[in-house]
Amino acid sequence: MRRSLRATKRLTVAPKWTVADDRGATRLTVALECDDPDLTGIALCLRTNANTPDADLSAQLFVSLADHDWRIERIDWRPRNPHTNRTGSADLKGLTVETGIHSFEENTTCGLAEMQAKNLSLVVPLKPEPQTFDELLAVARVRFSIVDTSSIPDPPWSPNLFPLV
């Protein structure tokens, strides 16, 4: 998994957003090709909600091995609810984070089973916080070692006429 994270990757196709359900869940998943031909099954998944412009977006890198999708690393940008670390080292346990990175290195300290079962349970703050979707993609490009993300379109966000209560 560490090799999959660090390897140089490229998008295989021009990705498109799809609306996954009637509540506005929106997703973009694209396969990534590595310079290392031994590394296959790596993909980038972006998830947001069409009703929450410039917020509540996750970018996650995962790899498919042995018929299972293994989460490698995730960035949560302006989530609806902050995340509080329930475990971790003394400096991480109890830390509450809004925009943050569920880093591979931090989460491997929990062990592979917990890392997957709890969906990368440890998070560290992302500073400075990206102010736009393009800035978030720039962070993901560096963190996930992706050569170019310029073909990823903006999410199909729809501004609300009335604020959500």
Coordinates of N, CA, C and O in Angstrom, one line a residue:
M1 N 0.8 -1.2 0.0 CA 0.0 0.0 0.0 C 0.9 1.3 0.0 O 0.5 2.2 -0.7
R2 N 1.9 1.2 0.8 CA 2.8 2.4 0.8 C 3.4 2.7 -0.6 O 3.5 3.8 -1.0
R3 N 3.8 1.6 -1.3 CA 4.3 1.8 -2.7 C 3.2 2.4 -3.6 O 3.5 3.2 -4.4
S4 N 2.0 2.0 -3.4 CA 0.9 2.5 -4.2 C 0.6 4.0 -3.9 O 0.3 4.7 -4.8
L5 N 0.8 4.4 -2.7 CA 0.7 5.8 -2.3 C 1.8 6.7 -2.9 O 1.5 7.7 -3.5
R6 N 3.0 6.2 -2.8 CA 4.2 7.0 -3.2 C 4.4 6.9 -4.7 O 5.1 7.8 -5.3
A7 N 4.0 5.9 -5.4 CA 4.3 5.8 -6.9 C 3.6 6.9 -7.7 O 2.5 7.4 -7.3
T8 N 4.3 7.4 -8.7 CA 3.8 8.4 -9.6 C 2.6 7.8 -10.4 O 2.7 6.7 -10.9
K9 N 1.4 8.5 -10.4 CA 0.2 8.0 -11.0 C -0.4 9.0 -11.9 O -0.1 10.2 -11.8
R10 N -1.2 8.5 -12.9 CA -1.8 9.4 -13.9 C -3.3 8.9 -14.0 O -3.6 7.7 -13.9
L11 N -4.2 9.8 -14.3 CA -5.6 9.5 -14.6 C -5.6 8.7 -15.9 O -4.9 9.0 -16.8
T12 N -6.5 7.7 -15.9 CA -6.5 6.8 -17.1 C -7.6 7.4 -18.1 O -7.5 7.1 -19.3
V13 N -8.6 8.1 -17.7 CA -9.6 8.6 -18.5 C -10.0 10.0 -18.0 O -9.7 10.4 -16.9
A14 N -10.8 10.7 -18.8 CA -11.3 12.0 -18.3 C -12.5 11.7 -17.4 O -13.5 11.1 -17.8
P15 N -12.4 12.0 -16.1 CA -13.4 11.6 -15.1 C -14.7 12.4 -15.2 O -14.6 13.6 -15.7
K16 N -15.8 11.8 -14.8 CA -17.1 12.5 -14.7 C -17.7 12.2 -13.4 O -17.6 11.2 -12.8
W17 N -18.4 13.3 -12.9 CA -19.2 13.1 -11.7 C -20.5 12.4 -12.0 O -21.1 12.6 -13.0
T18 N -21.0 11.6 -11.0 CA -22.3 11.0 -11.1 C -23.0 11.2 -9.8 O -22.5 11.2 -8.7
V19 N -24.3 11.5 -9.9 CA -25.2 11.6 -8.7 C -25.6 10.2 -8.3 O -26.2 9.5 -9.1
A20 N -25.2 9.9 -7.1 CA -25.4 8.5 -6.6 C -26.8 8.2 -6.1 O -27.3 7.1 -6.1
D21 N -27.5 9.2 -5.6 CA -28.8 9.0 -5.0 C -29.7 10.3 -5.0 O -29.2 11.3 -5.4
D22 N -30.9 10.1 -4.6 CA -31.9 11.3 -4.7 C -31.6 12.3 -3.6 O -32.3 13.4 -3.6
R23 N -30.7 12.1 -2.7 CA -30.4 13.1 -1.7 C -29.2 14.0 -2.1 O -28.8 14.8 -1.3
G24 N -28.7 13.8 -3.3 CA -27.6 14.6 -3.8 C -26.2 14.1 -3.6 O -25.3 14.8 -4.0
A25 N -26.1 12.9 -3.1 CA -24.7 12.3 -3.0 C -24.1 12.2 -4.4 O -24.8 11.7 -5.3
T26 N -22.9 12.7 -4.5 CA -22.3 12.8 -5.8 C -20.9 12.2 -5.7 O -20.2 12.5 -4.7
R27 N -20.5 11.5 -6.8 CA -19.2 10.8 -6.7 C -18.5 10.8 -8.0 O -19.1 10.8 -9.1
L28 N -17.2 10.8 -7.9 CA -16.3 10.7 -9.1 C -15.2 9.7 -8.7 O -14.5 9.8 -7.7
T29 N -15.1 8.6 -9.5 CA -14.1 7.6 -9.3 C -13.4 7.4 -10.6 O -14.0 7.3 -11.7
V30 N -12.0 7.4 -10.5 CA -11.2 7.2 -11.7 C -10.0 6.3 -11.4 O -9.4 6.5 -10.4
A31 N -9.8 5.4 -12.3 CA -8.6 4.5 -12.2 C -7.4 5.3 -12.5 O -7.4 6.2 -13.3
L32 N -6.3 4.9 -11.8 CA -5.0 5.5 -11.9 C -4.0 4.5 -12.4 O -4.0 3.4 -12.0
E33 N -3.2 5.0 -13.3 CA -2.1 4.2 -13.9 C -0.8 4.6 -13.3 O -0.5 5.8 -13.2
C34 N 0.0 3.6 -12.9 CA 1.3 3.8 -12.2 C 2.5 3.6 -13.2 O 2.4 2.8 -14.1
D35 N 3.5 4.3 -13.0 CA 4.8 4.1 -13.7 C 5.3 2.7 -13.4 O 5.9 2.1 -14.3
D36 N 5.0 2.2 -12.3 CA 5.5 0.8 -11.9 C 4.4 -0.2 -12.3 O 3.3 -0.2 -11.8
P37 N 4.7 -1.0 -13.4 CA 3.6 -1.9 -13.9 C 3.2 -3.0 -12.9 O 2.1 -3.6 -13.1
D38 N 3.9 -3.2 -11.8 CA 3.5 -4.1 -10.8 C 2.3 -3.6 -9.9 O 1.7 -4.4 -9.2
L39 N 2.1 -2.3 -10.0 CA 1.1 -1.7 -9.1 C -0.1 -1.4 -10.0 O -0.1 -0.6 -10.9
T40 N -1.2 -2.1 -9.7 CA -2.5 -2.0 -10.4 C -3.6 -1.9 -9.4 O -3.4 -2.1 -8.2
G41 N -4.8 -1.5 -9.9 CA -6.0 -1.5 -9.1 C -6.0 -0.2 -8.2 O -6.8 -0.2 -7.2
I42 N -5.3 0.8 -8.5 CA -5.3 2.0 -7.7 C -6.3 3.0 -8.3 O -6.4 3.2 -9.5
A43 N -7.1 3.7 -7.5 CA -8.1 4.6 -7.9 C -8.2 5.8 -7.0 O -7.9 5.7 -5.8
L44 N -8.7 6.9 -7.6 CA -9.1 8.1 -6.8 C -10.6 8.2 -6.8 O -11.2 8.0 -7.8
C45 N -11.1 8.5 -5.6 CA -12.5 8.6 -5.4 C -12.8 10.0 -4.8 O -12.2 10.3 -3.7
L46 N -13.6 10.8 -5.4 CA -14.0 12.1 -4.8 C -15.5 11.9 -4.4 O -16.3 11.4 -5.2
R47 N -15.9 12.4 -3.3 CA -17.3 12.3 -2.8 C -17.7 13.6 -2.3 O -17.0 14.3 -1.5
T48 N -18.9 14.1 -2.6 CA -19.5 15.3 -2.1 C -21.0 15.2 -2.2 O -21.5 14.2 -2.4
N49 N -21.7 16.3 -1.9 CA -23.1 16.4 -2.0 C -23.4 17.6 -2.9 O -22.9 18.7 -2.7
A50 N -24.3 17.4 -3.9 CA -24.7 18.4 -4.8 C -25.3 19.6 -4.1 O -25.2 20.7 -4.7
N51 N -25.8 19.5 -2.9 CA -26.4 20.5 -2.2 C -25.5 21.3 -1.3 O -26.0 22.2 -0.5
T52 N -24.3 21.0 -1.2 CA -23.3 21.7 -0.3 C -22.1 22.2 -1.1 O -21.0 21.7 -1.0
P53 N -22.3 23.3 -1.8 CA -21.2 23.9 -2.6 C -20.0 24.3 -1.7 O -20.2 24.8 -0.6
D54 N -18.8 24.0 -2.2 CA -17.6 24.3 -1.6 C -17.5 23.8 -0.2 O -16.9 24.4 0.7
A55 N -18.0 22.6 0.1 CA -18.0 22.0 1.4 C -18.2 20.5 1.3 O -18.7 20.0 0.3
D56 N -18.0 19.8 2.4 CA -18.3 18.4 2.6 C -17.8 17.5 1.4 O -18.5 16.8 0.8
L57 N -16.5 17.7 1.1 CA -15.9 16.9 0.1 C -14.8 16.0 0.6 O -14.0 16.5 1.4
S58 N -14.7 14.8 0.2 CA -13.7 13.8 0.5 C -13.0 13.4 -0.7 O -13.6 13.1 -1.7
A59 N -11.6 13.3 -0.7 CA -10.8 12.8 -1.7 C -10.1 11.6 -1.1 O -9.4 11.8 -0.1
Q60 N -10.2 10.4 -1.7 CA -9.6 9.2 -1.2 C -8.9 8.4 -2.2 O -9.4 8.3 -3.3
L61 N -7.8 7.9 -1.8 CA -7.0 7.0 -2.7 C -7.2 5.6 -2.1 O -7.1 5.4 -0.9
F62 N -7.5 4.7 -3.0 CA -7.6 3.3 -2.6 C -7.0 2.4 -3.6 O -6.8 2.7 -4.8
V63 N -6.8 1.1 -3.2 CA -6.2 0.1 -4.1 C -7.0 -1.1 -3.9 O -7.4 -1.5 -2.8
S64 N -7.3 -1.8 -5.0 CA -8.1 -3.1 -5.0 C -7.1 -4.2 -5.0 O -6.3 -4.3 -5.9
L65 N -7.1 -5.0 -3.9 CA -6.2 -6.2 -3.8 C -7.1 -7.3 -3.3 O -7.8 -7.2 -2.3
A66 N -6.9 -8.5 -3.9 CA -7.6 -9.7 -3.4 C -9.1 -9.4 -3.2 O -9.7 -9.8 -2.2
D67 N -9.7 -8.8 -4.2 CA -11.2 -8.6 -4.2 C -11.6 -7.7 -3.0 O -12.8 -7.8 -2.5
H68 N -10.8 -6.8 -2.6 CA -11.1 -5.9 -1.5 C -10.6 -4.5 -1.8 O -9.4 -4.4 -2.3
D69 N -11.3 -3.5 -1.5 CA -10.8 -2.1 -1.7 C -10.2 -1.7 -0.4 O -10.9 -1.6 0.6
W70 N -8.9 -1.4 -0.4 CA -8.2 -1.0 0.8 C -8.0 0.6 0.7 O -7.4 1.1 -0.3
R71 N -8.4 1.2 1.7 CA -8.3 2.7 1.8 C -6.8 3.0 2.1 O -6.3 2.4 3.0
I72 N -6.2 3.9 1.4 CA -4.8 4.3 1.7 C -4.7 5.6 2.4 O -4.0 5.7 3.4
E73 N -5.4 6.6 1.9 CA -5.3 7.9 2.5 C -6.5 8.7 2.0 O -7.0 8.5 0.9
R74 N -7.0 9.7 2.9 CA -8.2 10.5 2.6 C -8.0 11.9 3.1 O -7.4 12.1 4.1
I75 N -8.5 12.8 2.3 CA -8.6 14.2 2.7 C -10.0 14.6 2.8 O -10.8 14.3 1.9
D76 N -10.4 15.1 4.0 CA -11.8 15.6 4.2 C -11.7 17.1 4.2 O -11.0 17.7 5.0
W77 N -12.5 17.8 3.3 CA -12.5 19.2 3.2 C -13.8 19.8 3.6 O -14.9 19.4 3.1
R78 N -13.8 20.6 4.7 CA -15.0 21.2 5.2 C -16.2 20.3 5.4 O -17.2 20.5 4.9
P79 N -15.9 19.2 6.2 CA -17.0 18.2 6.4 C -18.2 18.8 7.2 O -18.0 19.8 7.9
R80 N -19.3 18.1 7.1 CA -20.5 18.6 7.8 C -20.2 18.6 9.3 O -20.7 19.4 10.0
N81 N -19.5 17.6 9.8 CA -19.2 17.4 11.2 C -17.7 17.2 11.4 O -17.1 16.5 10.6
P82 N -17.1 17.8 12.4 CA -15.7 17.6 12.6 C -15.5 16.1 13.1 O -16.4 15.5 13.5
H83 N -14.2 15.7 13.0 CA -13.8 14.4 13.3 C -13.0 14.5 14.6 O -12.1 15.3 14.7
T84 N -13.3 13.6 15.6 CA -12.5 13.5 16.8 C -11.8 12.2 16.9 O -12.4 11.2 16.7
N85 N -10.4 12.2 17.0 CA -9.7 11.0 17.1 C -10.0 10.3 18.4 O -9.8 10.9 19.5
R86 N -10.4 9.0 18.3 CA -10.7 8.3 19.5 C -9.5 7.5 20.0 O -9.5 7.1 21.2
T87 N -8.5 7.3 19.2 CA -7.3 6.6 19.5 C -6.1 7.4 19.0 O -6.3 8.5 18.6
G88 N -4.9 6.8 19.1 CA -3.8 7.5 18.6 C -2.8 7.8 19.7 O -3.0 7.6 20.9
S89 N -1.7 8.5 19.2 CA -0.7 8.9 20.2 C -1.2 10.0 21.0 O -2.3 10.6 20.8
A90 N -0.5 10.4 22.1 CA -0.9 11.4 23.0 C -1.3 12.7 22.3 O -2.2 13.4 22.7
D91 N -0.5 13.1 21.3 CA -0.8 14.4 20.6 C -2.0 14.3 19.7 O -2.5 15.3 19.3
L92 N -2.4 13.1 19.3 CA -3.6 12.9 18.4 C -4.9 12.5 19.1 O -5.9 13.0 18.7
K93 N -4.8 11.7 20.1 CA -6.0 11.2 20.8 C -6.8 12.4 21.4 O -6.2 13.3 22.1
G94 N -8.1 12.5 21.0 CA -8.9 13.5 21.5 C -8.9 14.8 20.6 O -9.7 15.7 20.8
L95 N -8.0 14.8 19.7 CA -7.9 16.0 18.8 C -9.2 16.0 17.9 O -9.5 15.0 17.3
T96 N -9.8 17.2 17.8 CA -11.0 17.4 16.9 C -10.5 18.2 15.7 O -9.9 19.3 15.9
V97 N -10.8 17.7 14.5 CA -10.3 18.3 13.3 C -11.5 18.5 12.3 O -12.3 17.6 12.2
E98 N -11.5 19.6 11.6 CA -12.5 19.8 10.5 C -11.8 19.4 9.2 O -11.7 18.2 8.9
T99 N -11.2 20.3 8.5 CA -10.5 19.9 7.3 C -9.2 19.2 7.7 O -8.4 19.8 8.4
G100 N -9.0 18.0 7.2 CA -7.9 17.3 7.6 C -7.5 16.1 6.7 O -8.2 15.8 5.7
I101 N -6.4 15.5 7.0 CA -5.8 14.4 6.2 C -5.8 13.1 7.1 O -5.3 13.1 8.2
H102 N -6.4 12.1 6.6 CA -6.4 10.8 7.3 C -5.2 10.1 6.6 O -5.3 9.4 5.7
S103 N -4.0 10.4 7.2 CA -2.8 10.0 6.5 C -2.5 8.5 6.7 O -2.8 7.9 7.7
F104 N -1.9 7.9 5.6 CA -1.6 6.5 5.7 C -0.6 6.2 6.8 O -0.8 5.3 7.6
E105 N 0.4 7.0 6.9 CA 1.4 6.8 7.9 C 0.9 6.8 9.3 O 1.2 6.0 10.2
E106 N 0.0 7.8 9.6 CA -0.6 7.9 11.0 C -1.5 6.7 11.2 O -1.5 6.1 12.3
N107 N -2.3 6.3 10.2 CA -3.3 5.2 10.4 C -2.7 3.9 10.5 O -3.2 3.0 11.1
T108 N -1.5 3.7 9.9 CA -0.8 2.3 10.0 C -0.4 2.0 11.4 O -0.3 0.8 11.8
T109 N -0.3 3.0 12.3 CA 0.0 2.7 13.7 C -1.1 2.0 14.4 O -0.9 1.4 15.4
C110 N -2.3 2.1 13.8 CA -3.5 1.4 14.4 C -3.5 -0.1 14.0 O -4.3 -0.8 14.6
G111 N -2.8 -0.5 13.0 CA -2.9 -1.8 12.4 C -3.9 -1.9 11.3 O -4.8 -1.1 11.2
L112 N -3.6 -2.8 10.3 CA -4.4 -2.8 9.1 C -5.9 -3.1 9.3 O -6.7 -2.5 8.7
A113 N -6.2 -4.0 10.2 CA -7.6 -4.4 10.5 C -8.4 -3.1 10.9 O -9.5 -2.8 10.4
E114 N -7.8 -2.4 11.9 CA -8.5 -1.2 12.4 C -8.5 -0.1 11.4 O -9.5 0.6 11.2
M115 N -7.4 0.0 10.7 CA -7.3 1.0 9.6 C -8.5 0.9 8.7 O -9.1 1.9 8.3
Q116 N -8.8 -0.3 8.3 CA -9.9 -0.5 7.3 C -11.3 -0.5 8.0 O -12.2 0.1 7.5
A117 N -11.4 -1.2 9.1 CA -12.7 -1.3 9.7 C -13.2 0.1 10.2 O -14.4 0.3 10.1
K118 N -12.3 1.0 10.6 CA -12.8 2.3 11.1 C -12.5 3.4 10.1 O -12.6 4.5 10.4
N119 N -12.3 3.0 8.8 CA -12.2 3.9 7.7 C -11.2 5.0 8.0 O -11.5 6.2 7.9
L120 N -10.0 4.6 8.3 CA -8.9 5.6 8.5 C -9.2 6.5 9.7 O -9.5 7.7 9.4
S121 N -9.3 6.0 10.8 CA -9.8 6.7 12.0 C -9.0 7.9 12.5 O -9.6 8.7 13.2
L122 N -7.7 8.0 12.2 CA -6.9 9.1 12.7 C -6.8 10.2 11.7 O -6.6 9.9 10.5
V123 N -7.0 11.4 12.1 CA -6.9 12.6 11.2 C -6.0 13.6 11.8 O -5.9 13.8 13.0
V124 N -5.3 14.4 11.0 CA -4.5 15.5 11.4 C -5.0 16.7 10.6 O -5.5 16.6 9.5
P125 N -4.9 17.9 11.1 CA -5.4 19.1 10.4 C -4.6 19.4 9.1 O -3.4 19.1 9.0
L126 N -5.3 19.9 8.2 CA -4.7 20.3 6.9 C -4.5 21.8 6.9 O -5.5 22.5 6.9
K127 N -3.3 22.2 7.0 CA -3.0 23.7 7.1 C -2.0 24.0 6.0 O -1.0 23.3 5.9
P128 N -2.2 25.1 5.3 CA -3.4 25.9 5.3 C -4.5 25.2 4.7 O -4.3 24.3 3.8
E129 N -5.7 25.5 5.1 CA -6.9 24.9 4.5 C -7.2 25.4 3.1 O -7.1 26.6 2.9
P130 N -7.4 24.5 2.2 CA -7.7 25.0 0.8 C -8.9 25.8 0.8 O -9.9 25.5 1.5
Q131 N -8.9 26.9 0.0 CA -10.1 27.8 0.0 C -11.0 27.5 -1.2 O -12.1 28.0 -1.2
T132 N -10.5 26.7 -2.2 CA -11.3 26.4 -3.4 C -11.1 24.9 -3.7 O -10.2 24.3 -3.2
F133 N -12.0 24.5 -4.6 CA -11.9 23.1 -5.1 C -10.6 22.9 -5.8 O -9.9 21.8 -5.6
D134 N -10.1 23.8 -6.6 CA -8.9 23.7 -7.3 C -7.7 23.6 -6.3 O -6.8 22.8 -6.5
E135 N -7.7 24.4 -5.2 CA -6.7 24.3 -4.2 C -6.7 22.9 -3.5 O -5.7 22.3 -3.2
L136 N -7.9 22.4 -3.3 CA -8.0 21.0 -2.7 C -7.4 20.0 -3.7 O -6.7 19.1 -3.2
L137 N -7.7 20.1 -5.0 CA -7.1 19.2 -5.9 C -5.6 19.3 -6.0 O -4.9 18.3 -6.1
A138 N -5.1 20.5 -5.8 CA -3.6 20.6 -5.7 C -3.0 19.9 -4.6 O -2.0 19.2 -4.7
V139 N -3.7 19.9 -3.4 CA -3.2 19.2 -2.3 C -3.3 17.7 -2.5 O -2.3 16.9 -2.3
A140 N -4.4 17.2 -3.1 CA -4.6 15.8 -3.4 C -3.5 15.3 -4.4 O -3.0 14.2 -4.3
R141 N -3.3 16.1 -5.4 CA -2.3 15.8 -6.4 C -0.9 15.5 -5.8 O -0.3 14.5 -6.1
V142 N -0.5 16.3 -4.8 CA 0.8 16.2 -4.1 C 0.7 15.0 -3.2 O 1.6 14.1 -3.2
R143 N -0.3 14.9 -2.3 CA -0.4 13.9 -1.3 C -0.5 12.5 -2.0 O 0.1 11.5 -1.4
F144 N -1.2 12.4 -3.1 CA -1.5 11.1 -3.7 C -0.5 10.8 -4.9 O -0.7 9.8 -5.6
S145 N 0.4 11.7 -5.1 CA 1.4 11.5 -6.2 C 0.8 11.4 -7.6 O 1.1 10.5 -8.3
I146 N -0.2 12.2 -7.9 CA -0.8 12.2 -9.2 C -0.2 13.3 -10.0 O -0.2 14.5 -9.6
V147 N 0.2 13.0 -11.2 CA 0.9 13.9 -12.1 C 0.0 15.1 -12.5 O 0.5 16.2 -12.4
D148 N -1.2 14.9 -12.9 CA -2.1 16.0 -13.4 C -3.5 15.7 -13.0 O -4.0 14.6 -13.3
T149 N -4.2 16.6 -12.4 CA -5.6 16.5 -12.1 C -6.5 17.5 -12.9 O -7.6 17.7 -12.5
S150 N -5.9 18.2 -13.9 CA -6.6 19.3 -14.6 C -7.8 18.8 -15.3 O -8.7 19.6 -15.6
S151 N -7.9 17.5 -15.6 CA -9.1 17.0 -16.3 C -10.3 16.7 -15.4 O -11.4 16.3 -15.8
I152 N -10.1 16.8 -14.1 CA -11.2 16.6 -13.1 C -12.0 17.9 -13.1 O -11.6 19.0 -12.7
P153 N -13.3 17.8 -13.5 CA -14.2 18.9 -13.5 C -14.7 19.3 -12.1 O -14.6 18.5 -11.2
D154 N -15.1 20.5 -11.9 CA -15.7 21.0 -10.7 C -16.9 20.1 -10.4 O -17.6 19.6 -11.3
P155 N -17.2 19.8 -9.1 CA -18.4 19.1 -8.8 C -19.6 19.8 -9.3 O -19.6 21.0 -9.4
P156 N -20.7 19.1 -9.6 CA -21.9 19.7 -10.0 C -22.8 20.3 -8.9 O -23.9 19.9 -8.6
W157 N -22.1 21.1 -8.1 CA -22.8 21.7 -7.0 C -23.9 22.6 -7.4 O -23.8 23.4 -8.4
S158 N -25.0 22.6 -6.6 CA -26.1 23.5 -6.9 C -26.4 24.4 -5.7 O -26.7 23.8 -4.6
P159 N -26.2 25.7 -5.8 CA -26.4 26.5 -4.6 C -27.9 26.4 -4.2 O -28.8 26.3 -5.0
N160 N -28.1 26.5 -2.8 CA -29.5 26.4 -2.3 C -30.0 27.8 -2.3 O -29.3 28.8 -2.0
L161 N -31.3 27.9 -2.6 CA -32.0 29.2 -2.5 C -32.3 29.6 -1.1 O -32.3 30.7 -0.7
F162 N -32.4 28.5 -0.2 CA -32.7 28.7 1.2 C -31.6 28.0 2.0 O -31.3 26.9 1.6
P163 N -31.1 28.6 3.0 CA -30.1 27.9 3.8 C -30.7 26.6 4.5 O -31.8 26.6 4.8
L164 N -29.8 25.6 4.6 CA -30.2 24.4 5.3 C -30.3 24.6 6.7 O -29.4 25.3 7.3
V165 N -31.3 24.1 7.4 CA -31.5 24.2 8.8 C -31.1 23.0 9.5 O -31.3 21.9 9.1

